[in-house]
Amino acid sequence: MIVNNFLNLNEIAPKNLEAILEDASKVKTAALKDFVLNEHYSSCLNNTITGLLFEKLSTRTRLSFEAAVLKLGGQVTNIRKDEIHLGQGETLQDTSAMFSLFLDVLVLRLYEEEKLYEFARNSKIPIINGLTNESHPCQVLADIFTFQEFRGSISGKKVVWLGVANNVFQSFLHAAVALKFQIVFSGPSKFQPGEKMLEFIQNDNSDILTIEPNPVVAVDSADLVVTDKWVSMHDNQLPKSDIDDLASYRVTKKLLGFARTDVLFMHCLPADKGQEVSQDIFEDNRCVTLQEAENRMHVQKSILRWCLGLY
Ligand code: CP
Ligand code: NVA
């Protein structure tokens, strides 16, 4: 049985990322326009069970995985952390081995990335990273798919990330190296990419990442502008002085005006409207956040199919 883990974008060969994006395009087109072809896809997960274990809140990731599995003919089981022995009388290693006996794929949303890898080391079934404190690869692959639907290949394009270099940003960095696009980070020095991210880029030996403290200079000629909440689920609330420092990195119509005229704006959601992004952006035609969210399901269908060796 093929076991392809989907843990981080820097560990998946670029040709496999391209293959997932290509498959997602076929599966989405079939779902929306080709009833006959869709019949073929709608049974590809027959007789499989996907487990979902989420330590953190989720609206999009959980629902889009559930929908993806059900639409491909598989079954889903939601595993509640407070109803299993994990961490209260059973080790992670033993729990992971048990999951391998009964499930075919496992989607995990955990706090610590190390725990995700420990699950994977002890698993005989594919593990999918549904977000950790450090990464969110399913989100970023859906974002790239969305960009490419609107604007064609992302290779060589300029992506500008504003605010805090968080888990979603790190997955963007991984994707930038794999798929060869430029990424510019713009935010206060306190929130700039940490050591691990800088080391990753240095090892790549490329000039893929630029750090530009001035947001207006950063977004100049951007093809894609992205931001996320300044405070992630695992973070502590920020003092007012930090919020004040971040304010000039808020995405506004005025700031987007310095980018290319065909720039797209993305945000993984949920958003703190009025903080990292102004409310009016969501009515602007450069904003594609709903398409991003919808594409989570289409791309995850192909992630599941790749993990199970179906293409
Ligand atoms: N974007 C995203 O992963 O959303 P959820 O936290 O709702 O899953
Ligand atoms: N950076 C956010 C993403 C939520 C989808 C968080 O980790 O809370």
PDB file of N, CA and C in Angstrom, residues 20 23-32 34 37-50 63-76 104-105 128 296-311:
ATOM      1  N   ILE A  20      -0.366  17.299  -7.899  1.00  0.00           N
ATOM      2  CA  ILE A  20      -1.574  17.491  -7.070  1.00  0.00           C
ATOM      3  C   ILE A  20      -2.397  18.652  -7.636  1.00  0.00           C
ATOM      4  N   ASP A  23      -4.108  17.504 -10.798  1.00  0.00           N
ATOM      5  CA  ASP A  23      -5.220  16.603 -10.498  1.00  0.00           C
ATOM      6  C   ASP A  23      -6.410  17.402  -9.958  1.00  0.00           C
ATOM      7  N   ALA A  24      -6.107  18.396  -9.100  1.00  0.00           N
ATOM      8  CA  ALA A  24      -7.180  19.206  -8.513  1.00  0.00           C
ATOM      9  C   ALA A  24      -7.965  19.933  -9.602  1.00  0.00           C
ATOM     10  N   SER A  25      -7.246  20.373 -10.611  1.00  0.00           N
ATOM     11  CA  SER A  25      -7.904  21.078 -11.698  1.00  0.00           C
ATOM     12  C   SER A  25      -8.872  20.132 -12.442  1.00  0.00           C
ATOM     13  N   LYS A  26      -8.422  18.889 -12.671  1.00  0.00           N
ATOM     14  CA  LYS A  26      -9.286  17.907 -13.355  1.00  0.00           C
ATOM     15  C   LYS A  26     -10.485  17.537 -12.490  1.00  0.00           C
ATOM     16  N   VAL A  27     -10.217  17.319 -11.198  1.00  0.00           N
ATOM     17  CA  VAL A  27     -11.295  16.885 -10.308  1.00  0.00           C
ATOM     18  C   VAL A  27     -12.323  18.010 -10.127  1.00  0.00           C
ATOM     19  N   LYS A  28     -11.833  19.249 -10.061  1.00  0.00           N
ATOM     20  CA  LYS A  28     -12.766  20.381  -9.907  1.00  0.00           C
ATOM     21  C   LYS A  28     -13.600  20.554 -11.183  1.00  0.00           C
ATOM     22  N   THR A  29     -12.940  20.491 -12.319  1.00  0.00           N
ATOM     23  CA  THR A  29     -13.676  20.653 -13.587  1.00  0.00           C
ATOM     24  C   THR A  29     -14.733  19.565 -13.710  1.00  0.00           C
ATOM     25  N   ALA A  30     -14.358  18.332 -13.335  1.00  0.00           N
ATOM     26  CA  ALA A  30     -15.330  17.230 -13.416  1.00  0.00           C
ATOM     27  C   ALA A  30     -16.513  17.504 -12.491  1.00  0.00           C
ATOM     28  N   ALA A  31     -16.221  17.964 -11.267  1.00  0.00           N
ATOM     29  CA  ALA A  31     -17.297  18.201 -10.294  1.00  0.00           C
ATOM     30  C   ALA A  31     -18.256  19.284 -10.770  1.00  0.00           C
ATOM     31  N   LEU A  32     -17.713  20.295 -11.467  1.00  0.00           N
ATOM     32  CA  LEU A  32     -18.561  21.431 -11.849  1.00  0.00           C
ATOM     33  C   LEU A  32     -19.191  21.280 -13.232  1.00  0.00           C
ATOM     34  N   ASP A  34     -18.534  18.152 -15.676  1.00  0.00           N
ATOM     35  CA  ASP A  34     -18.498  16.907 -16.441  1.00  0.00           C
ATOM     36  C   ASP A  34     -19.069  15.763 -15.604  1.00  0.00           C
ATOM     37  N   LEU A  37     -17.393  12.173 -16.072  1.00  0.00           N
ATOM     38  CA  LEU A  37     -16.081  12.029 -15.434  1.00  0.00           C
ATOM     39  C   LEU A  37     -16.217  12.088 -13.915  1.00  0.00           C
ATOM     40  N   ASN A  38     -17.140  12.922 -13.447  1.00  0.00           N
ATOM     41  CA  ASN A  38     -17.312  13.053 -12.004  1.00  0.00           C
ATOM     42  C   ASN A  38     -17.762  11.743 -11.362  1.00  0.00           C
ATOM     43  N   GLU A  39     -18.526  10.950 -12.123  1.00  0.00           N
ATOM     44  CA  GLU A  39     -18.954   9.626 -11.632  1.00  0.00           C
ATOM     45  C   GLU A  39     -17.730   8.792 -11.270  1.00  0.00           C
ATOM     46  N   HIS A  40     -16.700   8.900 -12.102  1.00  0.00           N
ATOM     47  CA  HIS A  40     -15.464   8.144 -11.869  1.00  0.00           C
ATOM     48  C   HIS A  40     -14.805   8.585 -10.561  1.00  0.00           C
ATOM     49  N   TYR A  41     -14.705   9.912 -10.372  1.00  0.00           N
ATOM     50  CA  TYR A  41     -14.060  10.396  -9.153  1.00  0.00           C
ATOM     51  C   TYR A  41     -14.904  10.116  -7.908  1.00  0.00           C
ATOM     52  N   SER A  42     -16.225  10.124  -8.086  1.00  0.00           N
ATOM     53  CA  SER A  42     -17.084  10.080  -6.895  1.00  0.00           C
ATOM     54  C   SER A  42     -17.080   8.718  -6.192  1.00  0.00           C
ATOM     55  N   SER A  43     -16.336   7.764  -6.733  1.00  0.00           N
ATOM     56  CA  SER A  43     -16.230   6.495  -5.999  1.00  0.00           C
ATOM     57  C   SER A  43     -14.773   6.147  -5.679  1.00  0.00           C
ATOM     58  N   CYS A  44     -13.860   7.094  -5.917  1.00  0.00           N
ATOM     59  CA  CYS A  44     -12.436   6.712  -5.776  1.00  0.00           C
ATOM     60  C   CYS A  44     -12.009   6.484  -4.333  1.00  0.00           C
ATOM     61  N   LEU A  45     -12.768   6.976  -3.374  1.00  0.00           N
ATOM     62  CA  LEU A  45     -12.410   6.684  -1.975  1.00  0.00           C
ATOM     63  C   LEU A  45     -13.346   5.634  -1.349  1.00  0.00           C
ATOM     64  N   ASN A  46     -14.056   4.894  -2.212  1.00  0.00           N
ATOM     65  CA  ASN A  46     -14.943   3.839  -1.694  1.00  0.00           C
ATOM     66  C   ASN A  46     -14.177   2.933  -0.738  1.00  0.00           C
ATOM     67  N   ASN A  47     -14.842   2.506   0.302  1.00  0.00           N
ATOM     68  CA  ASN A  47     -14.247   1.573   1.287  1.00  0.00           C
ATOM     69  C   ASN A  47     -13.045   2.159   2.035  1.00  0.00           C
ATOM     70  N   THR A  48     -12.960   3.482   2.098  1.00  0.00           N
ATOM     71  CA  THR A  48     -11.892   4.078   2.914  1.00  0.00           C
ATOM     72  C   THR A  48     -12.511   4.925   4.025  1.00  0.00           C
ATOM     73  N   ILE A  49     -11.791   5.008   5.113  1.00  0.00           N
ATOM     74  CA  ILE A  49     -12.231   5.863   6.232  1.00  0.00           C
ATOM     75  C   ILE A  49     -11.129   6.876   6.521  1.00  0.00           C
ATOM     76  N   THR A  50     -11.501   8.146   6.518  1.00  0.00           N
ATOM     77  CA  THR A  50     -10.573   9.217   6.864  1.00  0.00           C
ATOM     78  C   THR A  50     -10.881   9.695   8.277  1.00  0.00           C
ATOM     79  N   LEU A  63     -14.490  21.107   7.618  1.00  0.00           N
ATOM     80  CA  LEU A  63     -15.631  20.924   6.703  1.00  0.00           C
ATOM     81  C   LEU A  63     -15.189  20.593   5.290  1.00  0.00           C
ATOM     82  N   SER A  64     -14.114  21.245   4.834  1.00  0.00           N
ATOM     83  CA  SER A  64     -13.687  20.982   3.448  1.00  0.00           C
ATOM     84  C   SER A  64     -13.103  19.581   3.320  1.00  0.00           C
ATOM     85  N   PHE A  65     -12.452  19.074   4.374  1.00  0.00           N
ATOM     86  CA  PHE A  65     -11.989  17.681   4.309  1.00  0.00           C
ATOM     87  C   PHE A  65     -13.177  16.723   4.345  1.00  0.00           C
ATOM     88  N   GLU A  66     -14.135  17.005   5.221  1.00  0.00           N
ATOM     89  CA  GLU A  66     -15.311  16.120   5.290  1.00  0.00           C
ATOM     90  C   GLU A  66     -16.011  16.083   3.941  1.00  0.00           C
ATOM     91  N   ALA A  67     -16.215  17.270   3.370  1.00  0.00           N
ATOM     92  CA  ALA A  67     -16.914  17.336   2.077  1.00  0.00           C
ATOM     93  C   ALA A  67     -16.111  16.622   0.997  1.00  0.00           C
ATOM     94  N   ALA A  68     -14.790  16.824   0.997  1.00  0.00           N
ATOM     95  CA  ALA A  68     -13.947  16.190  -0.028  1.00  0.00           C
ATOM     96  C   ALA A  68     -14.069  14.673   0.051  1.00  0.00           C
ATOM     97  N   VAL A  69     -13.953  14.134   1.251  1.00  0.00           N
ATOM     98  CA  VAL A  69     -14.003  12.674   1.414  1.00  0.00           C
ATOM     99  C   VAL A  69     -15.377  12.146   0.996  1.00  0.00           C
ATOM    100  N   LEU A  70     -16.434  12.778   1.473  1.00  0.00           N
ATOM    101  CA  LEU A  70     -17.786  12.284   1.178  1.00  0.00           C
ATOM    102  C   LEU A  70     -18.071  12.357  -0.318  1.00  0.00           C
ATOM    103  N   LYS A  71     -17.615  13.433  -0.965  1.00  0.00           N
ATOM    104  CA  LYS A  71     -17.873  13.573  -2.402  1.00  0.00           C
ATOM    105  C   LYS A  71     -17.058  12.571  -3.217  1.00  0.00           C
ATOM    106  N   LEU A  72     -15.978  12.047  -2.644  1.00  0.00           N
ATOM    107  CA  LEU A  72     -15.188  11.035  -3.364  1.00  0.00           C
ATOM    108  C   LEU A  72     -15.616   9.618  -2.956  1.00  0.00           C
ATOM    109  N   GLY A  73     -16.698   9.500  -2.217  1.00  0.00           N
ATOM    110  CA  GLY A  73     -17.249   8.173  -1.901  1.00  0.00           C
ATOM    111  C   GLY A  73     -16.673   7.527  -0.655  1.00  0.00           C
ATOM    112  N   GLY A  74     -15.856   8.272   0.110  1.00  0.00           N
ATOM    113  CA  GLY A  74     -15.284   7.703   1.331  1.00  0.00           C
ATOM    114  C   GLY A  74     -16.128   8.039   2.551  1.00  0.00           C
ATOM    115  N   GLN A  75     -15.664   7.595   3.691  1.00  0.00           N
ATOM    116  CA  GLN A  75     -16.351   7.894   4.943  1.00  0.00           C
ATOM    117  C   GLN A  75     -15.402   8.648   5.868  1.00  0.00           C
ATOM    118  N   VAL A  76     -16.001   9.418   6.774  1.00  0.00           N
ATOM    119  CA  VAL A  76     -15.209  10.246   7.690  1.00  0.00           C
ATOM    120  C   VAL A  76     -15.563   9.899   9.123  1.00  0.00           C
ATOM    121  N   ASP A 104      -7.784   4.671   7.070  1.00  0.00           N
ATOM    122  CA  ASP A 104      -6.961   4.637   5.849  1.00  0.00           C
ATOM    123  C   ASP A 104      -6.138   5.910   5.681  1.00  0.00           C
ATOM    124  N   VAL A 105      -6.617   7.013   6.225  1.00  0.00           N
ATOM    125  CA  VAL A 105      -5.923   8.310   6.180  1.00  0.00           C
ATOM    126  C   VAL A 105      -6.263   9.048   7.474  1.00  0.00           C
ATOM    127  N   ILE A 128      -1.964  13.687   7.102  1.00  0.00           N
ATOM    128  CA  ILE A 128      -2.083  14.994   6.449  1.00  0.00           C
ATOM    129  C   ILE A 128      -2.050  16.080   7.525  1.00  0.00           C
ATOM    130  N   ARG A 296     -10.250  24.934  -1.067  1.00  0.00           N
ATOM    131  CA  ARG A 296      -9.714  24.005  -0.065  1.00  0.00           C
ATOM    132  C   ARG A 296     -10.259  22.602  -0.347  1.00  0.00           C
ATOM    133  N   MET A 297     -11.541  22.522  -0.616  1.00  0.00           N
ATOM    134  CA  MET A 297     -12.153  21.202  -0.843  1.00  0.00           C
ATOM    135  C   MET A 297     -11.605  20.543  -2.099  1.00  0.00           C
ATOM    136  N   HIS A 298     -11.530  21.287  -3.193  1.00  0.00           N
ATOM    137  CA  HIS A 298     -11.084  20.685  -4.452  1.00  0.00           C
ATOM    138  C   HIS A 298      -9.634  20.194  -4.338  1.00  0.00           C
ATOM    139  N   VAL A 299      -8.784  21.028  -3.768  1.00  0.00           N
ATOM    140  CA  VAL A 299      -7.359  20.647  -3.668  1.00  0.00           C
ATOM    141  C   VAL A 299      -7.186  19.492  -2.680  1.00  0.00           C
ATOM    142  N   GLN A 300      -7.945  19.509  -1.605  1.00  0.00           N
ATOM    143  CA  GLN A 300      -7.811  18.415  -0.632  1.00  0.00           C
ATOM    144  C   GLN A 300      -8.295  17.086  -1.188  1.00  0.00           C
ATOM    145  N   LYS A 301      -9.246  17.125  -2.122  1.00  0.00           N
ATOM    146  CA  LYS A 301      -9.609  15.870  -2.800  1.00  0.00           C
ATOM    147  C   LYS A 301      -8.356  15.269  -3.431  1.00  0.00           C
ATOM    148  N   SER A 302      -7.576  16.126  -4.075  1.00  0.00           N
ATOM    149  CA  SER A 302      -6.377  15.631  -4.768  1.00  0.00           C
ATOM    150  C   SER A 302      -5.250  15.298  -3.800  1.00  0.00           C
ATOM    151  N   ILE A 303      -5.197  15.987  -2.675  1.00  0.00           N
ATOM    152  CA  ILE A 303      -4.201  15.614  -1.655  1.00  0.00           C
ATOM    153  C   ILE A 303      -4.521  14.210  -1.134  1.00  0.00           C
ATOM    154  N   LEU A 304      -5.802  13.967  -0.867  1.00  0.00           N
ATOM    155  CA  LEU A 304      -6.207  12.631  -0.393  1.00  0.00           C
ATOM    156  C   LEU A 304      -5.886  11.577  -1.437  1.00  0.00           C
ATOM    157  N   ARG A 305      -6.197  11.883  -2.694  1.00  0.00           N
ATOM    158  CA  ARG A 305      -5.955  10.921  -3.781  1.00  0.00           C
ATOM    159  C   ARG A 305      -4.454  10.636  -3.917  1.00  0.00           C
ATOM    160  N   TRP A 306      -3.624  11.693  -3.762  1.00  0.00           N
ATOM    161  CA  TRP A 306      -2.173  11.499  -3.867  1.00  0.00           C
ATOM    162  C   TRP A 306      -1.654  10.676  -2.689  1.00  0.00           C
ATOM    163  N   CYS A 307      -2.154  11.008  -1.492  1.00  0.00           N
ATOM    164  CA  CYS A 307      -1.706  10.264  -0.301  1.00  0.00           C
ATOM    165  C   CYS A 307      -2.000   8.769  -0.434  1.00  0.00           C
ATOM    166  N   LEU A 308      -3.107   8.448  -1.084  1.00  0.00           N
ATOM    167  CA  LEU A 308      -3.501   7.040  -1.222  1.00  0.00           C
ATOM    168  C   LEU A 308      -2.962   6.405  -2.503  1.00  0.00           C
ATOM    169  N   GLY A 309      -2.137   7.139  -3.211  1.00  0.00           N
ATOM    170  CA  GLY A 309      -1.512   6.571  -4.402  1.00  0.00           C
ATOM    171  C   GLY A 309      -2.480   6.347  -5.547  1.00  0.00           C
ATOM    172  N   LEU A 310      -3.500   7.189  -5.668  1.00  0.00           N
ATOM    173  CA  LEU A 310      -4.507   6.980  -6.716  1.00  0.00           C
ATOM    174  C   LEU A 310      -4.121   7.611  -8.064  1.00  0.00           C
ATOM    175  N   TYR A 311      -3.020   8.300  -8.130  1.00  0.00           N
ATOM    176  CA  TYR A 311      -2.504   8.771  -9.431  1.00  0.00           C
ATOM    177  C   TYR A 311      -1.023   8.976  -9.325  1.00  0.00           C
TER     178      TYR A 311
END
